[in-house]
XYZ file of C-alpha atoms in Angstrom:
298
model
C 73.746 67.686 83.983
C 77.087 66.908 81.910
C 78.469 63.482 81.938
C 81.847 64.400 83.485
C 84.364 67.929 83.147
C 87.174 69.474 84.278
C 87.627 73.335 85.463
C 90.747 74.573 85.867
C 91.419 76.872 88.364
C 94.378 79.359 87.864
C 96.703 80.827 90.332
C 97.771 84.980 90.145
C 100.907 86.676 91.181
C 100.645 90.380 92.658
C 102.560 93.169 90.216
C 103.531 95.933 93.206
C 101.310 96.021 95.991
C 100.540 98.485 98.408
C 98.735 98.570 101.787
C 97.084 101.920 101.773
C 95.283 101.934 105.060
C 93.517 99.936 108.123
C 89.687 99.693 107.649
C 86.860 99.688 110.217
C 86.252 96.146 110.026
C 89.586 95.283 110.681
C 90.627 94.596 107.063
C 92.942 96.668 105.029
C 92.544 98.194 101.956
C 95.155 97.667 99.283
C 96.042 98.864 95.777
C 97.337 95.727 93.647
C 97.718 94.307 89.945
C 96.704 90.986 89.803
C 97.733 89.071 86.842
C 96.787 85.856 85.762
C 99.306 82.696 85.383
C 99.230 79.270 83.966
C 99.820 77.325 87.061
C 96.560 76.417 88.018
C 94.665 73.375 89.945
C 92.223 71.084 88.091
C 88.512 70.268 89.640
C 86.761 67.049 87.661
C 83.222 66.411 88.056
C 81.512 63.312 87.594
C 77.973 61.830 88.127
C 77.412 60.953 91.719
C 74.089 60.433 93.689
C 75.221 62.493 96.283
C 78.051 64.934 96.510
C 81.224 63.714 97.223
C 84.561 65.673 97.999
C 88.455 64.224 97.110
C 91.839 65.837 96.516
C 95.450 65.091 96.034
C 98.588 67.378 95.566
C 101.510 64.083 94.678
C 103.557 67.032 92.599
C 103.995 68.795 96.292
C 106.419 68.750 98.553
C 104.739 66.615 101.348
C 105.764 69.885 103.999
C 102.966 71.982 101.561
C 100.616 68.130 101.106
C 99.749 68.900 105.270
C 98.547 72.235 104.530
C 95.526 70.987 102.710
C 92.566 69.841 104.199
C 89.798 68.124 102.222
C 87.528 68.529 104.365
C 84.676 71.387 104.755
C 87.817 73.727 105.534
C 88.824 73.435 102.215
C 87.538 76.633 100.543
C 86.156 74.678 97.342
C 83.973 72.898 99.361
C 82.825 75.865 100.851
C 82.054 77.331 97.182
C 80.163 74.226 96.630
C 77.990 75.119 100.204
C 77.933 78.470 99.376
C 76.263 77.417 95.340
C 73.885 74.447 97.531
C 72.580 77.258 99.760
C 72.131 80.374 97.051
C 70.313 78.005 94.585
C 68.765 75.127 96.992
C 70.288 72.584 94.342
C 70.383 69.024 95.739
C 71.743 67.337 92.835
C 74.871 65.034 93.294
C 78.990 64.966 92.189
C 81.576 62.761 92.531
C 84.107 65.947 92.973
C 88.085 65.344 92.861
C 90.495 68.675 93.092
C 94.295 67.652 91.801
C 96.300 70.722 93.648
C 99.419 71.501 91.381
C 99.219 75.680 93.295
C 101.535 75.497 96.032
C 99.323 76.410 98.947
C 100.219 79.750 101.685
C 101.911 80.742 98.936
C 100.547 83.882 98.206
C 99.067 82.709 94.849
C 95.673 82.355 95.255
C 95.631 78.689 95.156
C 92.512 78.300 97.502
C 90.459 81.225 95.938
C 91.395 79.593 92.565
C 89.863 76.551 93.287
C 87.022 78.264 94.984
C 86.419 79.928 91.691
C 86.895 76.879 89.608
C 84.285 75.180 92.087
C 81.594 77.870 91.501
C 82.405 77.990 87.768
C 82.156 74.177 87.864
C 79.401 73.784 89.476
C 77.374 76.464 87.248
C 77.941 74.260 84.292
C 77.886 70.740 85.227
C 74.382 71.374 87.525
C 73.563 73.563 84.409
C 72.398 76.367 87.347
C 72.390 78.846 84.824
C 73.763 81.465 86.982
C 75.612 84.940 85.717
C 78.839 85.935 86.381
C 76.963 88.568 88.905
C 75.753 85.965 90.829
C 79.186 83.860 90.298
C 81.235 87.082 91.495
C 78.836 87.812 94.205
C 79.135 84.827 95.658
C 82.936 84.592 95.548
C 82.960 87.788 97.072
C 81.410 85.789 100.214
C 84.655 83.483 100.149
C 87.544 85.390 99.855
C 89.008 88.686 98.405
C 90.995 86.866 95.917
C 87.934 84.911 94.672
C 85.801 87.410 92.053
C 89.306 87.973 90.160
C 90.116 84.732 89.875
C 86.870 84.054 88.634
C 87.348 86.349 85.483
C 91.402 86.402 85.147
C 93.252 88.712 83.302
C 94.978 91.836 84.376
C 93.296 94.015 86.725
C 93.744 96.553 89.249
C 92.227 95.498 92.830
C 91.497 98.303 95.817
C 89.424 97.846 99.196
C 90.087 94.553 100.219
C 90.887 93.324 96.896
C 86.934 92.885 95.534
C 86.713 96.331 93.571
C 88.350 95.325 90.287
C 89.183 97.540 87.161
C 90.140 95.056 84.438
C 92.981 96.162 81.587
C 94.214 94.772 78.550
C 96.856 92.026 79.588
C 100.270 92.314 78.265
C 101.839 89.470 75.920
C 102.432 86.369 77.743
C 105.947 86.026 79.827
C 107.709 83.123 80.995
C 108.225 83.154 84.906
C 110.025 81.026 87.268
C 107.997 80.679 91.154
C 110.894 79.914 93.497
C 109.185 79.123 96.929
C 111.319 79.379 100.287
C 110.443 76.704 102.795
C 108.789 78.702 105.292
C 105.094 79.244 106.188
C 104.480 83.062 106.524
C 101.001 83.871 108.202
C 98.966 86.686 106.240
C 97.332 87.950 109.357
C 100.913 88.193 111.712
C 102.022 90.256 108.443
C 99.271 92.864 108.305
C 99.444 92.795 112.000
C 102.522 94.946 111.286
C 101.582 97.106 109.135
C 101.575 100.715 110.937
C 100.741 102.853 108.345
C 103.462 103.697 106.340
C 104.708 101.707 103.249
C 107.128 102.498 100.821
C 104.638 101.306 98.106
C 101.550 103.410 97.719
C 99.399 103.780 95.031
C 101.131 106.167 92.514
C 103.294 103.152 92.398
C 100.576 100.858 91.380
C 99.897 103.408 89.075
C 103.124 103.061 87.496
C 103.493 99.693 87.110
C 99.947 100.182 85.327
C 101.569 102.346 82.640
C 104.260 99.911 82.260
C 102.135 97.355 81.763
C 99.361 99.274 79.370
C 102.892 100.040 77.122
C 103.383 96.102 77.359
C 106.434 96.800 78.915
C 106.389 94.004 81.472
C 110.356 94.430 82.693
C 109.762 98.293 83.329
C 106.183 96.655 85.537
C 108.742 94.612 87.699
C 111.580 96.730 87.901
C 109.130 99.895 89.241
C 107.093 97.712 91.490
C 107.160 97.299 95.420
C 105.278 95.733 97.739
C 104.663 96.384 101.463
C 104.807 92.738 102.645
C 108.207 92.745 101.569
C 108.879 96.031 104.091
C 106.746 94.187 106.786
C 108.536 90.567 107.018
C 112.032 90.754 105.284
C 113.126 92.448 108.521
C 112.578 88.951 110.099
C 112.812 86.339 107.568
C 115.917 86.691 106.423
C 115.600 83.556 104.351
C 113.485 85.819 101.512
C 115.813 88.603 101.522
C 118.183 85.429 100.424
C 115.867 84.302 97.908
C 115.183 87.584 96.301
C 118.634 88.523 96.146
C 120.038 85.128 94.940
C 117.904 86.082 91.533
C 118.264 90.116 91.474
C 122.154 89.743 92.030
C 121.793 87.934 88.592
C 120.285 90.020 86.927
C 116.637 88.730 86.896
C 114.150 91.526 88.405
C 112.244 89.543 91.275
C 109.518 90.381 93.244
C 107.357 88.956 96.090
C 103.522 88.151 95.095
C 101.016 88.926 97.768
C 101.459 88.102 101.491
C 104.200 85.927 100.403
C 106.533 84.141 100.617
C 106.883 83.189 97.009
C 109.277 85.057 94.773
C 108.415 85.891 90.824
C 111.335 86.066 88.754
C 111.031 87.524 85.136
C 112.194 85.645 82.119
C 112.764 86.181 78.654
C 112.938 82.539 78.086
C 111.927 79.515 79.491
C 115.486 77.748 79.273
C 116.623 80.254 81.711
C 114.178 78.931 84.193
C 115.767 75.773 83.693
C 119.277 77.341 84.165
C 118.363 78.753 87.533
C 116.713 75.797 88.569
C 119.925 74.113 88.272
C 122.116 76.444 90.182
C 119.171 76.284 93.230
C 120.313 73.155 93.121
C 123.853 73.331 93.292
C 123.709 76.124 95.951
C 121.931 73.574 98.306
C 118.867 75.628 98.689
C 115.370 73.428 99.511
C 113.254 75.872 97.359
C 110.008 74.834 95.076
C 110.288 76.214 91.797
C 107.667 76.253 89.316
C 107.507 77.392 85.306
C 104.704 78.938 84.007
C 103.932 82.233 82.093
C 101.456 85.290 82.547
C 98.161 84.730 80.452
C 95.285 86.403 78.987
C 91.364 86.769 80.580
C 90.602 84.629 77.438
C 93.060 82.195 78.034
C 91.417 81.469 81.374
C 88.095 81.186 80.367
């Protein structure tokens, strides 16, 4: 057992994504890139006799604090569960997650820290367990989970969980503008009625853009059917989107929302925009970071 560590677990945006169908279990299969991105959540682990479970968020808003339980709803203690019950370990932790990923955000935070917990765990109780077992298992948590427990760039289908990993382009500086509203994944899918203006040639698309490293031509030809499904209602991200597109900056929603992803060509821009956010009077979270690599994550 190590003396003490920290796992980080990083968040993902979406790059186009397209519901392409209802499935028999009541999910929905989708076509999406998911790309990897610096913002991520930190799990430390410490020697403990038995295992105990903390967590703070102090560089949240206190609207996005209430979201988080840290209890055994939180989906990194359920990773932890998951690990005790797969391996019959009965060792101890002192375990403290320090959230930094906004959370119903449409980020990943909560499969990120799932996947931090199971990567985590492997080493500090030195389980010795492969990334089969690791992916497998976050399979069992969440949809989001087995890419977040690789990183990278990747195409997802079915619900997410059948991955094709690609070369990721060069890193790019984004700016994660956040409207305060709460947007629930299930009323958005609920929705969905079988037609979407993004499908999967246009996954395909922003593929080929991105395989060219051409990351502006990935944004530009993207979509993404939660944007179809809840603009119609909330106008507050049709504001948000525009207030960035109508200067210039292309600007899509990641996953079920309701976080925007403005490209950058430099980070002072981000700083720029910031500013005017705040001199149009709008109560957004906004967050730099920039795209990174499968071996920047592990």
């Amino acid at each position: 057992m190590s003396k003490s560590i920290e796992q980080l677990g990083h968040s993902k945006i979406n790059i186009g994504l397209a519901i392409t169908g209802k499935r028999d279990d009541g999910y929905h299969n989708i076509d999406s890139i998911f790309q990897s991105i610096r913002l991520a959540d930190s799990i430390y682990f410490a020697k403990h006799h038995s295992v105990v479970f903390s967590g703070v968020a102090p560089e949240l808003p206190q609207y996005i604090q209430d979201l988080i339980p840290y209890d055994e709803r939180n989906l990194a203690l359920k990773a932890l569960r998951e690990v005790q019950k797969y391996t019959g370990c009965k060792a101890g932790a002192a375990i403290h997650l320090m959230k930094r990923v906004p959370a119903a955000a449409g980020l990943g935070g909560g499969s990120a820290d799932a996947a931090a917990m199971l990567l985590g765990l492997n080493k500090f109780w030195d389980l010795r367990l492969t990334m089969d077992e690791l992916m497998t298992l976050g399979a069992k948590l969440g949809s989001d989970v087995p890419f977040l427990l690789k990183g990278g760039t990747a195409r997802g289908t079915g619900r997410g969980e059948k991955l094709v990993y690609h070369p990721s382009p060069e890193p790019h500086w984004l700016l994660l503008v956040k409207p305060e509203i709460s947007v629930s994944t299930a009323v958005a899918y609920g929705r969905y009625n079988g037609r979407s203006n993004a499908t999967s040639d246009t996954i395909t698309n922003v593929l080929h853009h991105l395989e060219q490293n051409d990351m502006y031509g990935a944004f530009t030809n993207s979509a993404n059917t939660f944007e179809e499904l809840l603009f119609p209602d909330y106008e507050e991200l049709i504001t948000c989107k525009e207030f960035f597109t109508s200067r210039g900056y292309p600007t899509n929603m990641t996953g079920s929302g309701p976080t925007m992803v403005v490209l950058l060509e430099k980070p002072v821009q981000a700083l720029s925009l910031q500013e005017e956010i705040k001199k149009s009077g709008h109560n957004w979270l906004s967050l730099i970071t920039k795209t990174c690599t499968q071996e920047e994550v592990q």
